[in-house]
CSV table of C-alpha atoms and ligand atoms in Angstrom, one decimal:
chain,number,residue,atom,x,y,z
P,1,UNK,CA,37.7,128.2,151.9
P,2,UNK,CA,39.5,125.4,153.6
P,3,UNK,CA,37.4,121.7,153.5
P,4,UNK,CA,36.4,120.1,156.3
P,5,UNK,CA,39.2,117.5,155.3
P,6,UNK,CA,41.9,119.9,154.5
P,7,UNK,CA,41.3,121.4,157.9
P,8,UNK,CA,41.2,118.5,160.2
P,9,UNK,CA,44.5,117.2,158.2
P,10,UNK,CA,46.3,120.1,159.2
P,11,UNK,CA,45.6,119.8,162.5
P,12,UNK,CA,46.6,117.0,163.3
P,13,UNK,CA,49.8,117.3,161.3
P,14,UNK,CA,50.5,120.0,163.1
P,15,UNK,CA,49.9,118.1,166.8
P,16,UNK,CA,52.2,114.9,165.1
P,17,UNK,CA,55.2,117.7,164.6
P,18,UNK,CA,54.4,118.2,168.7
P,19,UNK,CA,54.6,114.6,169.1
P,20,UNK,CA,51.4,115.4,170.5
P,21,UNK,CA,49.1,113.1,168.2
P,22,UNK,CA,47.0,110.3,169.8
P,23,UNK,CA,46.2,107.4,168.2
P,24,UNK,CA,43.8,103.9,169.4
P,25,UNK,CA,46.1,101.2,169.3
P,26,UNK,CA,43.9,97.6,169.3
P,27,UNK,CA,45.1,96.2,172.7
P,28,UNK,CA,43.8,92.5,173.8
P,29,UNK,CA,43.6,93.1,177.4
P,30,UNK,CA,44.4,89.5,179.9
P,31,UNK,CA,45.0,90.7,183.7
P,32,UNK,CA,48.1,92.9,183.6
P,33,UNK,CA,49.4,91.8,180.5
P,34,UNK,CA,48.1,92.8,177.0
P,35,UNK,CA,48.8,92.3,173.5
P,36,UNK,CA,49.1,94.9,170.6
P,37,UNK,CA,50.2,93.5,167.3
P,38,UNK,CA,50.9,90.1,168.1
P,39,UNK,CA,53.1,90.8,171.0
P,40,UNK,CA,52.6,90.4,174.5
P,41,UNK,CA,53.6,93.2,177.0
P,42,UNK,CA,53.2,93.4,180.6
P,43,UNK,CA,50.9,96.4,181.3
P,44,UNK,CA,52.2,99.2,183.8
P,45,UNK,CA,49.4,100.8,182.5
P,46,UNK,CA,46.1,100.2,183.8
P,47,UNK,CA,43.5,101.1,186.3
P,48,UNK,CA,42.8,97.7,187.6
P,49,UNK,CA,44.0,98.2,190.9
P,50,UNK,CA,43.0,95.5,192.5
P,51,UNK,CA,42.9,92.7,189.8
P,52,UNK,CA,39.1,92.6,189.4
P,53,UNK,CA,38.2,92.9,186.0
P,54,UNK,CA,38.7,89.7,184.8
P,55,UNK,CA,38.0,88.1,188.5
P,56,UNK,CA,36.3,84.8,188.2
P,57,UNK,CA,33.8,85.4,190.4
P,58,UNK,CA,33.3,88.9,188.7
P,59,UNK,CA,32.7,87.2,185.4
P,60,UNK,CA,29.8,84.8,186.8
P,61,UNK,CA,27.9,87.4,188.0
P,62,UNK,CA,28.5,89.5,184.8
P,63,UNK,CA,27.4,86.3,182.6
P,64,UNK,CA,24.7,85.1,185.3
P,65,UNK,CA,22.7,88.5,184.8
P,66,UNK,CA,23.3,88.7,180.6
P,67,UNK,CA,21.2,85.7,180.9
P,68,UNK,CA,18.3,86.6,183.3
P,69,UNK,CA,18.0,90.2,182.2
P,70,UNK,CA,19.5,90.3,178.1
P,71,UNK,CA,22.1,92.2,177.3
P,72,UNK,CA,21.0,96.2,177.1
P,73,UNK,CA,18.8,98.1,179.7
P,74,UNK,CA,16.6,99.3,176.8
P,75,UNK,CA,15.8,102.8,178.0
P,76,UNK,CA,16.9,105.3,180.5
P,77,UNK,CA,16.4,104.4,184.2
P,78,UNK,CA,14.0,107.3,184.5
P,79,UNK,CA,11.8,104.9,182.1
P,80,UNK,CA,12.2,101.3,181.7
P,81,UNK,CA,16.2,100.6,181.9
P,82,UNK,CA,16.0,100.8,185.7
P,83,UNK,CA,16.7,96.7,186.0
P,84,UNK,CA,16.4,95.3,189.8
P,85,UNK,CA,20.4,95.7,190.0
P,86,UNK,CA,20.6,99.2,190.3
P,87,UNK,CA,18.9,98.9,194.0
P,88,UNK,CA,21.0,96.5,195.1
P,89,UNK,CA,24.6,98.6,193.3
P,90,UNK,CA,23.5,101.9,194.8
P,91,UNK,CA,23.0,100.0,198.1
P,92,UNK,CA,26.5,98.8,198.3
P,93,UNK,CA,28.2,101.8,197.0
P,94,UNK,CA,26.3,104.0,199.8
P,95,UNK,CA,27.1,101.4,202.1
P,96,UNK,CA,31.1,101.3,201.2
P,97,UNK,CA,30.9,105.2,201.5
P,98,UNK,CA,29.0,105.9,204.3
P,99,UNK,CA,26.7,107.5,202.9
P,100,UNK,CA,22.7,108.3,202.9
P,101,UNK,CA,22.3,107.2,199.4
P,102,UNK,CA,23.9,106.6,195.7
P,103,UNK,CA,23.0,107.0,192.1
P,104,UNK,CA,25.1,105.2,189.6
P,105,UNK,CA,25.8,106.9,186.1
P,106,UNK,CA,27.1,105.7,182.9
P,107,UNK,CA,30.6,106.4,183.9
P,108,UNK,CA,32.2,108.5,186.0
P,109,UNK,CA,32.9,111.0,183.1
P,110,UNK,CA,28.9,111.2,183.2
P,111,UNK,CA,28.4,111.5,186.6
P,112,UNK,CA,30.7,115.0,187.1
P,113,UNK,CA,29.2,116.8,183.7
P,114,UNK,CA,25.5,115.8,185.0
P,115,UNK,CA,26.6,116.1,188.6
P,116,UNK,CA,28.2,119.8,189.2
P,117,UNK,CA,25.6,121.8,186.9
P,118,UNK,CA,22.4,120.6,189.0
P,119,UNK,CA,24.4,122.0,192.4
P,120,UNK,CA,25.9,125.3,191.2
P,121,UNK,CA,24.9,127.5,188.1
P,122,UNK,CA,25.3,131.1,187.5
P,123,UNK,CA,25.7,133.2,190.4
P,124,UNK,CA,27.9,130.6,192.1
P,125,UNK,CA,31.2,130.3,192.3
P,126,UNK,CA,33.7,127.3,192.0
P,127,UNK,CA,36.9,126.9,193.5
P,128,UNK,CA,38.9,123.8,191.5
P,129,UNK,CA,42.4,122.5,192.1
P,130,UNK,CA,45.1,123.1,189.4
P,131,UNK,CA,45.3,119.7,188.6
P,132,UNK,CA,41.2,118.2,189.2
P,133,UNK,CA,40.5,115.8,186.3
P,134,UNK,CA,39.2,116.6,183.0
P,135,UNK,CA,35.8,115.9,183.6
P,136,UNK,CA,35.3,117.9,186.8
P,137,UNK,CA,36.1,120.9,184.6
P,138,UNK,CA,34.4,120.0,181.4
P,139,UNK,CA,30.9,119.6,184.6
P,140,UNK,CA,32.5,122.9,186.6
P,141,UNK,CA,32.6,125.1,182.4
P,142,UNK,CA,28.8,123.1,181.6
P,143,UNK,CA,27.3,124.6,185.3
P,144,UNK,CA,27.7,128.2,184.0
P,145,UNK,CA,29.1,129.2,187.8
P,146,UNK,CA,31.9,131.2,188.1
P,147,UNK,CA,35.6,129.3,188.1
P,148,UNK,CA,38.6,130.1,190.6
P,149,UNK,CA,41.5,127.6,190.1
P,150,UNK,CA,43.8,127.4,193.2
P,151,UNK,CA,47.1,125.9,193.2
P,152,UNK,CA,47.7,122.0,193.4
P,153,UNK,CA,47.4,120.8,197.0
P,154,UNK,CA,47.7,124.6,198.4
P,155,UNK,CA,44.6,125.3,201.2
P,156,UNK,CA,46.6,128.2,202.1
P,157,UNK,CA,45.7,129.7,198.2
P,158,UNK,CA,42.2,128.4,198.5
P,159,UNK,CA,41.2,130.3,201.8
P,160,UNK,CA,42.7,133.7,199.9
P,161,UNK,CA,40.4,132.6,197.2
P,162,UNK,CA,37.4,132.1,199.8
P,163,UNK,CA,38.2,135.1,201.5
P,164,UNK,CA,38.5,137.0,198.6
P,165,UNK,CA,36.0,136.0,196.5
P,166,UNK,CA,33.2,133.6,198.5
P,167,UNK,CA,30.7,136.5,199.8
P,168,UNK,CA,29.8,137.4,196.2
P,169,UNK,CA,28.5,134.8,195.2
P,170,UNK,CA,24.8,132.2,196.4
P,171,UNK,CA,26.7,129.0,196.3
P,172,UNK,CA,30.1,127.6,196.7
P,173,UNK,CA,31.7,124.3,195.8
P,174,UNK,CA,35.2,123.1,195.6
P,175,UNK,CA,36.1,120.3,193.4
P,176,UNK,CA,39.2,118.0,194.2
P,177,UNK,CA,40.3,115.0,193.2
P,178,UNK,CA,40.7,112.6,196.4
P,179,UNK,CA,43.9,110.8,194.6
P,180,UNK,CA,45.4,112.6,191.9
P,181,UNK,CA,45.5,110.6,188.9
P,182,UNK,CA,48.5,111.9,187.2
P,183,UNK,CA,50.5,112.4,190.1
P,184,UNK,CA,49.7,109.7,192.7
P,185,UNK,CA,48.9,112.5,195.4
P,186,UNK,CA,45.9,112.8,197.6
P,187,UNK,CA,44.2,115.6,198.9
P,188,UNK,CA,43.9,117.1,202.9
P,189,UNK,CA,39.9,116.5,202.7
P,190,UNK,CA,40.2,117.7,206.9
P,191,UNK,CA,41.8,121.1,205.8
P,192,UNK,CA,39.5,121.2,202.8
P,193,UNK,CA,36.8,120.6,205.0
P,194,UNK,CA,37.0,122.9,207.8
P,195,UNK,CA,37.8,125.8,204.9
P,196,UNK,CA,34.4,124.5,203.6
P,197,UNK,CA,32.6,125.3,206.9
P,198,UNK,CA,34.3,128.6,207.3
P,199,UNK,CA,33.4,129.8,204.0
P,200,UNK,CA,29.7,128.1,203.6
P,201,UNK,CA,31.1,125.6,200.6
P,202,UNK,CA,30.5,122.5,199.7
P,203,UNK,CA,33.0,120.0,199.3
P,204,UNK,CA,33.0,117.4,196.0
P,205,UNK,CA,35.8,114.7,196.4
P,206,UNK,CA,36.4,112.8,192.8
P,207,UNK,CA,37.4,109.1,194.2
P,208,UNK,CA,38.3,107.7,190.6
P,209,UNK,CA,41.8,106.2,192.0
P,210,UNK,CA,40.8,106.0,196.2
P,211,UNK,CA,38.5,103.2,196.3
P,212,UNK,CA,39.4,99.9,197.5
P,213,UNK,CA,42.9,101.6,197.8
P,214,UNK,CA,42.9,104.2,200.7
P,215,UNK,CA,41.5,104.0,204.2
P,216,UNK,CA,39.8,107.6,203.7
P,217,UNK,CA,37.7,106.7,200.6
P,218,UNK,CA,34.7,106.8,202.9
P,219,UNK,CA,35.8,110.0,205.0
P,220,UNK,CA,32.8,112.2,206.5
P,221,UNK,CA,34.9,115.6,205.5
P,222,UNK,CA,33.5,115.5,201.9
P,223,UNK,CA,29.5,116.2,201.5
P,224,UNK,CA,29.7,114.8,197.6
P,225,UNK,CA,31.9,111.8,197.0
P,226,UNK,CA,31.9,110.7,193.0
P,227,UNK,CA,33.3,108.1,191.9
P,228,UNK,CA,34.1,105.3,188.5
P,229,UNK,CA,33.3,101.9,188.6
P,230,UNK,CA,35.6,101.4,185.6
P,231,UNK,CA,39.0,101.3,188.1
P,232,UNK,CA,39.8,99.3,190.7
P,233,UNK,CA,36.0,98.0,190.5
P,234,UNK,CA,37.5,96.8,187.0
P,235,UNK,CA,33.9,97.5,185.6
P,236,UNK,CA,31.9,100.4,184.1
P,237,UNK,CA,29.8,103.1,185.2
P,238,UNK,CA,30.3,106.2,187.6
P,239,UNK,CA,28.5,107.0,190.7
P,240,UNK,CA,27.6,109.9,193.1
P,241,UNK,CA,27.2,108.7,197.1
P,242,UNK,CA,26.0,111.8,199.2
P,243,UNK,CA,22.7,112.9,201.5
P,244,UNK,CA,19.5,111.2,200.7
P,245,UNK,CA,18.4,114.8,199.5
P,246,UNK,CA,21.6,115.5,197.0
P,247,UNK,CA,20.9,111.6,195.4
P,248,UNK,CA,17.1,112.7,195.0
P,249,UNK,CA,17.7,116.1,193.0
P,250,UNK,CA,20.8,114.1,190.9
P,251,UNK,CA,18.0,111.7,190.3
P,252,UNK,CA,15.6,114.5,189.4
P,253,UNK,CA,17.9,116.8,187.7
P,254,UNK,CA,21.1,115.3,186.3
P,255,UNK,CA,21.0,115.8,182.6
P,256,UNK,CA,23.5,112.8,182.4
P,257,UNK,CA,21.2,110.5,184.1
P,258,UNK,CA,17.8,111.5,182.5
P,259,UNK,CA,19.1,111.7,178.9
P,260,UNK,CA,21.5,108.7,178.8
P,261,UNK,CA,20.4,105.0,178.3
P,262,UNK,CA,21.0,103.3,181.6
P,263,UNK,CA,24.1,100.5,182.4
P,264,UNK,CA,23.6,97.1,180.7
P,265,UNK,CA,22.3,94.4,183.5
P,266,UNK,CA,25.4,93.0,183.4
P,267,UNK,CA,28.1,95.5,183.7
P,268,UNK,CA,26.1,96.7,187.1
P,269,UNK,CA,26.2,93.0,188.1
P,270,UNK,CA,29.9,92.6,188.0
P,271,UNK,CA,30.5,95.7,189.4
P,272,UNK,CA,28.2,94.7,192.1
P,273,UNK,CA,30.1,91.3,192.6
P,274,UNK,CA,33.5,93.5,192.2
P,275,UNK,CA,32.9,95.9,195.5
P,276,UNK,CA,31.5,93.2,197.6
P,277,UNK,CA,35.4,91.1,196.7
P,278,UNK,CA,36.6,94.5,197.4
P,279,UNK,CA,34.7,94.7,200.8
P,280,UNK,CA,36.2,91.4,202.3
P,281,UNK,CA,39.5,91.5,200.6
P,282,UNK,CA,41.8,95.0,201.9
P,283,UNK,CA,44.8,93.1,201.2
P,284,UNK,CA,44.2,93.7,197.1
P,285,UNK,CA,44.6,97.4,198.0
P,286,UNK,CA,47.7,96.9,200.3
P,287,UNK,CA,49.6,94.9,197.8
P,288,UNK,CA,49.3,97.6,194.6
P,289,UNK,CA,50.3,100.1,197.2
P,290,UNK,CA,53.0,98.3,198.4
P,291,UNK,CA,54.4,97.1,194.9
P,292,UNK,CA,54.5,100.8,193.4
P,293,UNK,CA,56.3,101.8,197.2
P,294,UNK,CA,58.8,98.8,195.9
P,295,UNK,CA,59.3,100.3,192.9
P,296,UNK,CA,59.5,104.0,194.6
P,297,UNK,CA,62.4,102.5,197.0
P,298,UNK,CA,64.7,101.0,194.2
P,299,UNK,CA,64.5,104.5,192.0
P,300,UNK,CA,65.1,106.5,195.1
P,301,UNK,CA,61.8,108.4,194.7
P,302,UNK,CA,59.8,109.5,197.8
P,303,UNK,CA,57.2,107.3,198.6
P,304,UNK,CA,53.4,107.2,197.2
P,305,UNK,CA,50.1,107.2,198.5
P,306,UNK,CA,48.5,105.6,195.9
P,307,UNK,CA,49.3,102.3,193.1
P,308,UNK,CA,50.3,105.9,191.2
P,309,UNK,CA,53.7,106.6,190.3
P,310,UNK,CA,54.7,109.5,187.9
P,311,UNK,CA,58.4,109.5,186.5
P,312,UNK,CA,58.4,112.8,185.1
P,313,UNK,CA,60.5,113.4,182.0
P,314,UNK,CA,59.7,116.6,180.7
P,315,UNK,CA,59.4,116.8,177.1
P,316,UNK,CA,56.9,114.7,175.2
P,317,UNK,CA,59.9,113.4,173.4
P,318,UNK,CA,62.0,112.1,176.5
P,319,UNK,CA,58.6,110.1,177.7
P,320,UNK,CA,57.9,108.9,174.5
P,321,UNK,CA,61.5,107.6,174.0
P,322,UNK,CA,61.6,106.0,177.2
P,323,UNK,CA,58.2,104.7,176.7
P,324,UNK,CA,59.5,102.8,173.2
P,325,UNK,CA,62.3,101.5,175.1
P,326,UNK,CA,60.3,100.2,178.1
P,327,UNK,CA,58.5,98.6,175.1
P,328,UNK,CA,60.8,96.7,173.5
P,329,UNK,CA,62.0,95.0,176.7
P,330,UNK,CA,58.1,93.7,177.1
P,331,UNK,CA,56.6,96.3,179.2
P,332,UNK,CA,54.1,99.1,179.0
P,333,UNK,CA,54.1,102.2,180.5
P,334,UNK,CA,52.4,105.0,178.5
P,335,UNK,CA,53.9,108.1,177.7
P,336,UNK,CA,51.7,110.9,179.3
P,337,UNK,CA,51.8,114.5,177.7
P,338,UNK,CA,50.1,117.7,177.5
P,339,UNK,CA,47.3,119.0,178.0
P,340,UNK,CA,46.6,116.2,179.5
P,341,UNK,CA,49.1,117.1,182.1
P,342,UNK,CA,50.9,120.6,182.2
P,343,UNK,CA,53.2,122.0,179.6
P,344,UNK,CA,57.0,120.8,180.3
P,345,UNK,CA,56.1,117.7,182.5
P,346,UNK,CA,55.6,115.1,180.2
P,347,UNK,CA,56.0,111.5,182.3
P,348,UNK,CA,55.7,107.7,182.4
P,349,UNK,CA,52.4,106.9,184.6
P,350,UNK,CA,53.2,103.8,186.2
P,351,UNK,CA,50.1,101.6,187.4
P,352,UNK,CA,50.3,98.9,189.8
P,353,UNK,CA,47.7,96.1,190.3
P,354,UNK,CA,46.9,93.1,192.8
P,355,UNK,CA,47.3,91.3,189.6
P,356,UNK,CA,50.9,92.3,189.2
P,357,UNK,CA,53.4,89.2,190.0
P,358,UNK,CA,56.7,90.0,192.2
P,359,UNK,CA,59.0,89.1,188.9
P,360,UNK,CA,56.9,91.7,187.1
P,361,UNK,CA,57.4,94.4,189.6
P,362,UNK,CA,61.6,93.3,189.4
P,363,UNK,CA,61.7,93.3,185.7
P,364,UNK,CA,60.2,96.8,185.5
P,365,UNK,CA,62.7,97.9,188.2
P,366,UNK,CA,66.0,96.4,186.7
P,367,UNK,CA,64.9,98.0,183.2
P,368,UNK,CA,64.3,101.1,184.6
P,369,UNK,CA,67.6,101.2,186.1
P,370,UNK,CA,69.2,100.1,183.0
P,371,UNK,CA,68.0,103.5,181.8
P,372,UNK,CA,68.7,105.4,184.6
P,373,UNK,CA,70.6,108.2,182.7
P,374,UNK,CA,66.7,109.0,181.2
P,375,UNK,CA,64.6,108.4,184.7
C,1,LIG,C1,39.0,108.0,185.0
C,1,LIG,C2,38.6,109.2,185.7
C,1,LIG,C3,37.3,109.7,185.6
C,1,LIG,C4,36.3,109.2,184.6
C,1,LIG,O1,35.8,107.9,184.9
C,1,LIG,P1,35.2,107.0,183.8
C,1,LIG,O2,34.3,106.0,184.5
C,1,LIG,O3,36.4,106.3,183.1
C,1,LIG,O4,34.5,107.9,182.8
C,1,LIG,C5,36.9,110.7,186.4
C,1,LIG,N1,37.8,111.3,187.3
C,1,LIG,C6,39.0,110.8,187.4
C,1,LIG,C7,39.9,111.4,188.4
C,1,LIG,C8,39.5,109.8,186.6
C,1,LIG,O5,40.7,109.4,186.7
């Protein structure tokens, strides 16, 4: 018999021979730039969209409520931990979405496994985009409902899909991502939409990488918008903004929710202070869009919709290399690979912030042309 040891060894030796090992690097995080072994990169890599995480009026509200309320909630929200700042959060966020009502999670991870099994379950059917996130599958496989996977962006595959395979089935609901996070692209929620009427489905937009960023974060199309505080909110914690009635069974029901210690005080307090900065300043938003549209222009890509811009390489070696050389000229942009993106299409994942300065944005671009022969 193998040990437990001898076992877990071999695997991973066998993933490093992939160059598909992972490994926690210890990164010191200031704004866009961070520091890993004594050396200070700028970061092209980062979900701070909008500069907000280390915002100095972010951190007084943070530090103001560690002092009123302590530092953990103590329980779950269903019992003590449900501190005064979750009213005045899920107010906001339904507010921002226009919606009936919010719950917030303990990330957004949380919110789709204890979101999507308390809608469907066995005898219902989901229909998922190729590319949805992680976590909208690891909810979708946890619900015990029936999976169909149509292809990336493709309405025309997911009405066959509907057609085919709705009327057997109690419930429907289709997952998408509203921005794509590996790719940058959004999806048609109006075509999505009226495919959702014809068929009697329910639509679930995952907003990770939308909010504060694009106009349609808030768009009536989608009957479940989910969400992460931990992006462009540059906080923590997930949330769900639908009907009055979908927030009351989550609330009931969500095993994510019920089971799970809720948000320190804090965390939900510079969140809070994060969306109302969010609220009254668009041009945050504008200015990651237009930077990674900068960068877009000067590689001759097409242009994005989203601070998200993929340079696909192909193999996990060709990212990586390109990665290490980025590196050593000061910036970083993380090599992406499978599975967490599909076979053959291993990329840079360039990230672009408020935060980001002009001279950044122009070294990235010269070094990236120096390697053109790569991009
Ligand atoms: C990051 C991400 C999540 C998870 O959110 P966390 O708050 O980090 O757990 C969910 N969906 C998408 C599309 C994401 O990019």
């Amino acid at each position: 018999m193998t040990t437990l040891e001898d076992y877990c060894t071999g695997e991973v030796r066998a993933l490093e021979r992939a160059d598909r090992r992972r490994m926690l690097k210890e990164s010191a995080r200031e704004g866009c730039h961070v520091v890993q072994n004594n050396q200070r990169y700028i970061s092209f890599s980062c979900n701070d969209y909008l500069g907000l995480s280390n915002d100095p009026r972010v951190i007084a509200a943070a530090s103001a409520a560690v002092k009123q309320y302590g530092n953990g909630s103590g329980a779950s929200r269903l019992v003590t931990g449900n501190h005064p700042l979750y009213a005045k959060l899920e107010a906001q966020i339904a507010r921002m979405k226009h919606r009936e009502a919010a719950v917030v999670f303990g990330s957004g991870y949380m919110a789709n496994i204890g979101t999507i099994p308390v809608l469907v379950g066995k005898g219902d059917v989901i229909f998922a985009d190729k590319l949805v996130h992680a976590c909208l599958l690891d909810g979708a496989q946890l619900s015990g409902a029936t999976i169909k996977r149509f292809r990336h962006n493709d309405t025309a595959h997911l009405a066959a899909l509907m057609a085919q395979h709705r009327s057997a089935f109690k419930h429907a609901l289709v997952l998408v991502d509203h921005v794509y996070s590996m790719d940058g692209d959004v999806a048609p929620l109006a075509e999505l939409s009226a495919l959702c009427h014809l068929h009697k489905g329910w639509l679930m937009a995952d907003d990770a990488h939308g909010l504060g960023i694009l106009p349609h974060s808030n768009n009536d199309a989608v009957d479940i918008w989910m969400g992460t505080l931990s992006k462009s909110a540059g906080s923590y914690g997930g949330y769900v903004a639908a009907s009055r009635a979908v927030v009351d069974m989550l609330v009931t029901k969500a095993r994510s929710l019920v089971f799970s210690t809720g948000l320190p005080p804090a965390t939900c307090a510079g969140a809070l202070a994060a969306l109302e900065i969010m609220e009254v300043e668009p041009e945050r938003g504008k200015r990651a869009l237009a930077l990674a549209n900068r960068v877009a222009d000067a590689l001759g890509m097409p242009h994005t919709s989203s601070p998200i811009l993929p340079l696909i390489l192909g193999s996990e070696t060709r990212a990586l290399a390109l990665s290490e050389q980025l590196k050593q000229r000061g910036i970083l942009a993380a090599a992406i690979r499978p599975p967490t993106v599909p076979p053959g299409t291993a990329r840079l994942r360039l990230t672009f912030s408020a935060g980001h300065t002009d001279a950044e944005v122009d070294m990235l671009i010269a070094s990236l042309q120096a390697k053109s022969g790569l991009v």
